[in-house]
CSV table of C-alpha atoms in Angstrom, one decimal:
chain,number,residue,atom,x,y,z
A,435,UNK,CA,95.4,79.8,117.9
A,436,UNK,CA,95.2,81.2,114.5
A,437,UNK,CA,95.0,79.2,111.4
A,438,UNK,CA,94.0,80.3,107.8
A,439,UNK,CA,92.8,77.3,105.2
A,440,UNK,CA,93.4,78.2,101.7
A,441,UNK,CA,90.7,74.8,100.8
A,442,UNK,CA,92.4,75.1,96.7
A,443,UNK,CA,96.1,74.8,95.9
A,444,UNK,CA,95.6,75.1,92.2
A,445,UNK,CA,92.8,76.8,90.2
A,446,UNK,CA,93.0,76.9,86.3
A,447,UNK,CA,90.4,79.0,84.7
A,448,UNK,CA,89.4,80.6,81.2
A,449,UNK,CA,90.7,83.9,79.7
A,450,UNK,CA,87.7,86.0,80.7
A,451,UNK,CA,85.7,83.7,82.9
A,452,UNK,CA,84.7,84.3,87.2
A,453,UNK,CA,87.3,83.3,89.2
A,454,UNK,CA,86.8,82.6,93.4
A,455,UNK,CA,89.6,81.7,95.7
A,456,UNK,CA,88.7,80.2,98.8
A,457,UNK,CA,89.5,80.8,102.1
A,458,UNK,CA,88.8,80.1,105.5
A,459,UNK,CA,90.2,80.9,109.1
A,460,UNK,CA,89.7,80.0,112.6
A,461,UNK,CA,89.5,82.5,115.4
A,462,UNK,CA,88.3,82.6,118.6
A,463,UNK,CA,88.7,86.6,118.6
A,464,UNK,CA,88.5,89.4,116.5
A,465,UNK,CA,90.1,89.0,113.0
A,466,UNK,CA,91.8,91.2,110.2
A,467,UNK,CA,91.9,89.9,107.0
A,468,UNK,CA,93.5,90.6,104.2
A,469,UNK,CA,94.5,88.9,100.1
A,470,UNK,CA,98.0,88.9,98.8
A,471,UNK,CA,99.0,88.5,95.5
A,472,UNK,CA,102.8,87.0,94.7
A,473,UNK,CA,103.9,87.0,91.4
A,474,UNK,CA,107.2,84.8,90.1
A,475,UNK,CA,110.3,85.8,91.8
A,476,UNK,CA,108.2,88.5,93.5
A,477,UNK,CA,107.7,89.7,97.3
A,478,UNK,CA,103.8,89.8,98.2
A,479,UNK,CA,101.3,92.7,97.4
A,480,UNK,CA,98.8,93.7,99.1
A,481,UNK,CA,95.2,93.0,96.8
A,482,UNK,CA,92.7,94.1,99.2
A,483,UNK,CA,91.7,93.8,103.6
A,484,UNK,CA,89.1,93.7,106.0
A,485,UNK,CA,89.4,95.9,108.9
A,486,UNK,CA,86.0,96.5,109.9
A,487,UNK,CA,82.9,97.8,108.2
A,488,UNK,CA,81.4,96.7,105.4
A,489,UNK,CA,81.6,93.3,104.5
A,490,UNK,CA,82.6,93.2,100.5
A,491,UNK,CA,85.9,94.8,99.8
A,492,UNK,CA,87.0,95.7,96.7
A,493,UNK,CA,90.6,95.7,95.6
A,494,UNK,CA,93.0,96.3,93.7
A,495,UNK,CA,93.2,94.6,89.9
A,496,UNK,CA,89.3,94.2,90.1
A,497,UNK,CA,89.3,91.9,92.7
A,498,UNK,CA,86.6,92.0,95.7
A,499,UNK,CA,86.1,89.8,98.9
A,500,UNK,CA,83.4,89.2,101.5
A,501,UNK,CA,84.0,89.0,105.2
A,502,UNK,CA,81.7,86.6,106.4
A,503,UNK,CA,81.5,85.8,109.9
A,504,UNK,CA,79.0,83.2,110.7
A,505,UNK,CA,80.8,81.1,107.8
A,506,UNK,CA,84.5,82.1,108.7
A,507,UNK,CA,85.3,83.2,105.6
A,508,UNK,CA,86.9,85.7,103.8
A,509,UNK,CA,86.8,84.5,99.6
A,510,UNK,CA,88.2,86.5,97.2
A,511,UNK,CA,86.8,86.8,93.5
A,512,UNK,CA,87.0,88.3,90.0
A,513,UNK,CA,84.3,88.7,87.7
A,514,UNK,CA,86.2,88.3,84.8
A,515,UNK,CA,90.1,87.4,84.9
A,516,UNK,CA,93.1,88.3,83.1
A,517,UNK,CA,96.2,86.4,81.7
A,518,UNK,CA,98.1,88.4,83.9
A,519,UNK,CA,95.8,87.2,86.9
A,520,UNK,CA,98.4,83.8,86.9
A,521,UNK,CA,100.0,84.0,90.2
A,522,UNK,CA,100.0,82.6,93.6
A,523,UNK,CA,97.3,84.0,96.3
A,524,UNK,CA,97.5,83.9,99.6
A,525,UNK,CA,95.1,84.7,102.4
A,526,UNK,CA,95.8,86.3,106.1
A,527,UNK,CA,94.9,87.2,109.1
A,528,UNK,CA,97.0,89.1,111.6
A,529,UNK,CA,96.1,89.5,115.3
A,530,UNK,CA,98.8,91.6,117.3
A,531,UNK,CA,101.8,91.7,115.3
A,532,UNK,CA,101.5,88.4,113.7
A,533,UNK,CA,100.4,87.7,110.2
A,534,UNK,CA,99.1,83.8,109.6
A,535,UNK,CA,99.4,83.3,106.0
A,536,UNK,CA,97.3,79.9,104.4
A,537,UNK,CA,99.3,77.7,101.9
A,538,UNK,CA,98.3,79.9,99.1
A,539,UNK,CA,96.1,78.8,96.2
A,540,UNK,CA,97.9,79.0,92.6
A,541,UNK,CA,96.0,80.5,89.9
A,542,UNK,CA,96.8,79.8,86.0
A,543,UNK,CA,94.9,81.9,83.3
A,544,UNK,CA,94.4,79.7,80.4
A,545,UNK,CA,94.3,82.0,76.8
B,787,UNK,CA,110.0,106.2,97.1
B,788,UNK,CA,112.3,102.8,96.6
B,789,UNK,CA,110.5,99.7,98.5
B,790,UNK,CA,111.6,97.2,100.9
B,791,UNK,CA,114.8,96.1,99.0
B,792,UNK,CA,116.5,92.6,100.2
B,793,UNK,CA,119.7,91.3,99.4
B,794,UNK,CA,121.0,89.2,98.3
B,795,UNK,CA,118.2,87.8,95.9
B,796,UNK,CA,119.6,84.5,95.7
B,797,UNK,CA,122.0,83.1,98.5
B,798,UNK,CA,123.6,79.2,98.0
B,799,UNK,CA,125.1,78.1,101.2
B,800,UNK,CA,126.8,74.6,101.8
B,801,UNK,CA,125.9,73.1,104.9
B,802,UNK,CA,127.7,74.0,108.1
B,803,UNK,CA,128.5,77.6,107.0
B,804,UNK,CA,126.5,81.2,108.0
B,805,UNK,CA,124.3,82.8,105.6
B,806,UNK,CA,123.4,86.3,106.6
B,807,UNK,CA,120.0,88.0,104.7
B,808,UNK,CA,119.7,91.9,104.4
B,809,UNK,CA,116.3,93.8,104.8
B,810,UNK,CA,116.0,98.1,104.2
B,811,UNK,CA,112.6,99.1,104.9
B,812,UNK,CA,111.2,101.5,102.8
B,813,UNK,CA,112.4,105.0,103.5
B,814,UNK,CA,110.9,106.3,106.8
B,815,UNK,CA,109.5,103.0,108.0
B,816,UNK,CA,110.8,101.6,111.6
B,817,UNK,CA,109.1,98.6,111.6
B,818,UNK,CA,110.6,94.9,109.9
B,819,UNK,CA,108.9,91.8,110.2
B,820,UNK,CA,110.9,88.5,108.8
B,821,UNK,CA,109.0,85.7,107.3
B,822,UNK,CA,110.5,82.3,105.7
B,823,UNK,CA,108.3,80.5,102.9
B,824,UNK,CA,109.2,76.4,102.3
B,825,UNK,CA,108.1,75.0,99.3
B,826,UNK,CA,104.6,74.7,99.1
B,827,UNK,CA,103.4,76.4,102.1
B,828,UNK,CA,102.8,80.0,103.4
B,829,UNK,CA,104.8,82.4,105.0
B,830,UNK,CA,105.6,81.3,108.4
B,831,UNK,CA,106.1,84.6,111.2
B,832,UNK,CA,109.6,84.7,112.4
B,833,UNK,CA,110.5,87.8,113.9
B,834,UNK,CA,109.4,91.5,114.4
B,835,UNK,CA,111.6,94.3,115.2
B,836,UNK,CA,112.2,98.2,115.7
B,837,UNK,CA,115.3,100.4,115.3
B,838,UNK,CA,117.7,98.0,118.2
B,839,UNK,CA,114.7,96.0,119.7
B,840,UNK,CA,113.3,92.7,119.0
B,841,UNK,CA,109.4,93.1,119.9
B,842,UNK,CA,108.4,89.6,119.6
B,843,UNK,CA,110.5,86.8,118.0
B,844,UNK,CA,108.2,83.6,119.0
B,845,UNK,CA,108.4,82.6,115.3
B,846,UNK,CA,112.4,82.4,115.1
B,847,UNK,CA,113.8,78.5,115.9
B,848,UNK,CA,115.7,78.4,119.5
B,849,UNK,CA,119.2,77.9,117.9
B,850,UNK,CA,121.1,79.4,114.9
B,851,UNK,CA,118.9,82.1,114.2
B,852,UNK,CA,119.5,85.6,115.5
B,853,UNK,CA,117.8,88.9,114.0
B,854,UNK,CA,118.9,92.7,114.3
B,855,UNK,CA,117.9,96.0,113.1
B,856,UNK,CA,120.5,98.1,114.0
B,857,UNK,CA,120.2,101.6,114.5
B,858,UNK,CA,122.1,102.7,111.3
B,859,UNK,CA,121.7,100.3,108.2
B,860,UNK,CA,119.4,97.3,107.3
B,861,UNK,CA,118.2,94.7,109.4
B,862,UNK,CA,119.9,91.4,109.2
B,863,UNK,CA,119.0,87.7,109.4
B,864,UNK,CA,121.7,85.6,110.3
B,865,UNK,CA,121.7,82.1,110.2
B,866,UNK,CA,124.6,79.8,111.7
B,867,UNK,CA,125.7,76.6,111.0
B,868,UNK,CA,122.6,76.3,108.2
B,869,UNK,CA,121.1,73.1,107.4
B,870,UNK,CA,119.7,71.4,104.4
B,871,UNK,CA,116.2,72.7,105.7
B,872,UNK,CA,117.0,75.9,106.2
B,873,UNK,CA,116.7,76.3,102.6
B,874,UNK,CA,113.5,78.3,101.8
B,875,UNK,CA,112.9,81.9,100.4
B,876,UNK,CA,113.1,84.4,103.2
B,877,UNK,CA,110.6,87.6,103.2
B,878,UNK,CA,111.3,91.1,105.3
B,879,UNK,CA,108.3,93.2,105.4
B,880,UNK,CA,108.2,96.8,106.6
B,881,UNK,CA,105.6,99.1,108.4
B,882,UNK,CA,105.5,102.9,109.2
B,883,UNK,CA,103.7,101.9,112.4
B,884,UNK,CA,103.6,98.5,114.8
B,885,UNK,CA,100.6,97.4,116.2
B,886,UNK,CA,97.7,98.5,114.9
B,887,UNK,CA,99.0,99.5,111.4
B,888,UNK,CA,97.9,96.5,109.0
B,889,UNK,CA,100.0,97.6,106.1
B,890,UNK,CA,103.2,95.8,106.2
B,891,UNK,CA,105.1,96.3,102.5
B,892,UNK,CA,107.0,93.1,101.4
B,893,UNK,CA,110.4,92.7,99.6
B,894,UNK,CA,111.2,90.6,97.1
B,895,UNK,CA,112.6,88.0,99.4
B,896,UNK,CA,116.1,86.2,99.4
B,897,UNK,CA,116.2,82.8,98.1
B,898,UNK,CA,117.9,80.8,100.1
B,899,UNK,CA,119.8,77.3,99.2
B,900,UNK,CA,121.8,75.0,101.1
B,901,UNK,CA,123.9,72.3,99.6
C-alpha cells in the first residue's frame, strides 16, 4: 500500500529566507511524485513532479525537489520565499490511476 | 481554455437530504477523478471515470454515494441521505489521458456542509 508522510503540518518562515517542506512516502514499487500547491478557497496546482530522470526537479514559482530513493523522499524547497508563498502544500504519489495525497504541510510567510 | 469548473462552490445540506456536486473537465478532456478533503487531512481518491464508465471506484464508501459522467454534460457526485460527516470539500480533477498521463487539472472544489 501507498502512503505519503508530510512529517510538518505547519511551517512559518521569514520574508526572504530558505524554506524546505518535507515529505516522505512508502512504496514497495515504482513511484511518481509530484508537489501541489492550494491556495484559500482554491483547487490544487500542480508545482512540480518526478517521473523519471534526473533527480532535482525544478518548478514552478522557484520551487525545486529531489527524488531520493534510498531515503524515500521527495522534499521540496525554495531558496528564498515570498509573501505570496503562504499556502497549503501537499505531496503525492500516484501509482495506476490513484493519487495518495499526505496531510499537507501549511506554510505562512512572515513580512 | 476555461478549467475544471465545479459547482456549486459552496453546498449546505441538512442531514437526511441528497446533495448532488457538478464537475466539467476542461474542454477536450475525458478523464474525471473525484477526491473529498476532511478538515485537516489530504485528499482522499474516491472515484475515476470516462465519458459513461466508472474505471475504478475503490475510494467511494459502499452506500449513498454514486458517481456519473454522462455522455453529454458534467459529471456528477451524488450523495443520498448525507450525514454530518459527509461534510468535507469535494475535489473533481480532469485528464486528457488515463493511465499513464500524470497531469490531472483540479477544480476549485465544492464545499460541502451538512447541518
Amino acid at each position: 500500500a501507498q502512503s505519503v508522510t508530510q512529517l510538518d503540518s505547519q511551517v512559518p518562515v521569514f520574508e526572504e529566507a530558505p524554506v524546505e517542506l518535507r515529505c516522505n512516502y512508502s512504496s514497495s514499487v515504482s513511484v511518481y511524485l509530484f508537489w501541489y500547491v492550494q491556495y484559500p478557497n482554491q483547487g490544487l496546482q500542480l508545482l512540480l513532479k518526478y517521473l523519471s530522470g534526473s533527480t532535482l526537479v525544478k518548478g514552478i514559482n522557484g520551487f525545486e525537489a529531489e527524488f531520493n530513493k534510498s531515503q524515500t523522499s521527495f522534499h521540496l524547497r525554495k531558496p528564498s520565499v515570498h509573501i505570496s508563498d503562504t499556502a497549503e502544500y501537499f505531496c503525492a504519489v500516484i501509482t495506476g490511476n490513484q493519487f495518495y495525497f499526505g496531510t499537507g504541510t501549511s506554510l505562512t510567510v512572515i513580512p | 481554455n476555461a478549467g475544471v469548473m465545479q459547482n456549486p462552490r459552496h453546498l449546505v445540506r441538512r442531514r437526511g437530504q441528497e446533495a448532488r456536486l457538478r464537475c466539467s473537465p476542461m474542454k477536450g478532456h475525458s478523464h474525471v477523478y473525484w477526491y473529498r478533503q476532511l478538515p485537516e487531512e489530504g485528499l482522499k481518491f474516491m472515484v475515476y471515470l470516462q465519458k459513461e464508465n466508472i474505471i475504478d471506484e475503490s475510494g467511494m464508501p459502499k452506500e449513498r454515494f454514486s458517481a456519473e459522467f454522462p455522455k453529454e454534460g458534467p459529471s456528477i457526485l451524488r450523495i443520498q441521505q448525507v450525514v454530518r460527516g459527509d461534510s468535507a470539500a469535494y475535489f473533481c480533477a480532469s485528464s486528457l489521458f488515463g493511465t499513464g498521463n500524470y497531469e490531472q487539472y483540479f477544480g476549485p472544489g465544492t464545499r460541502l456542509t451538512v447541518t
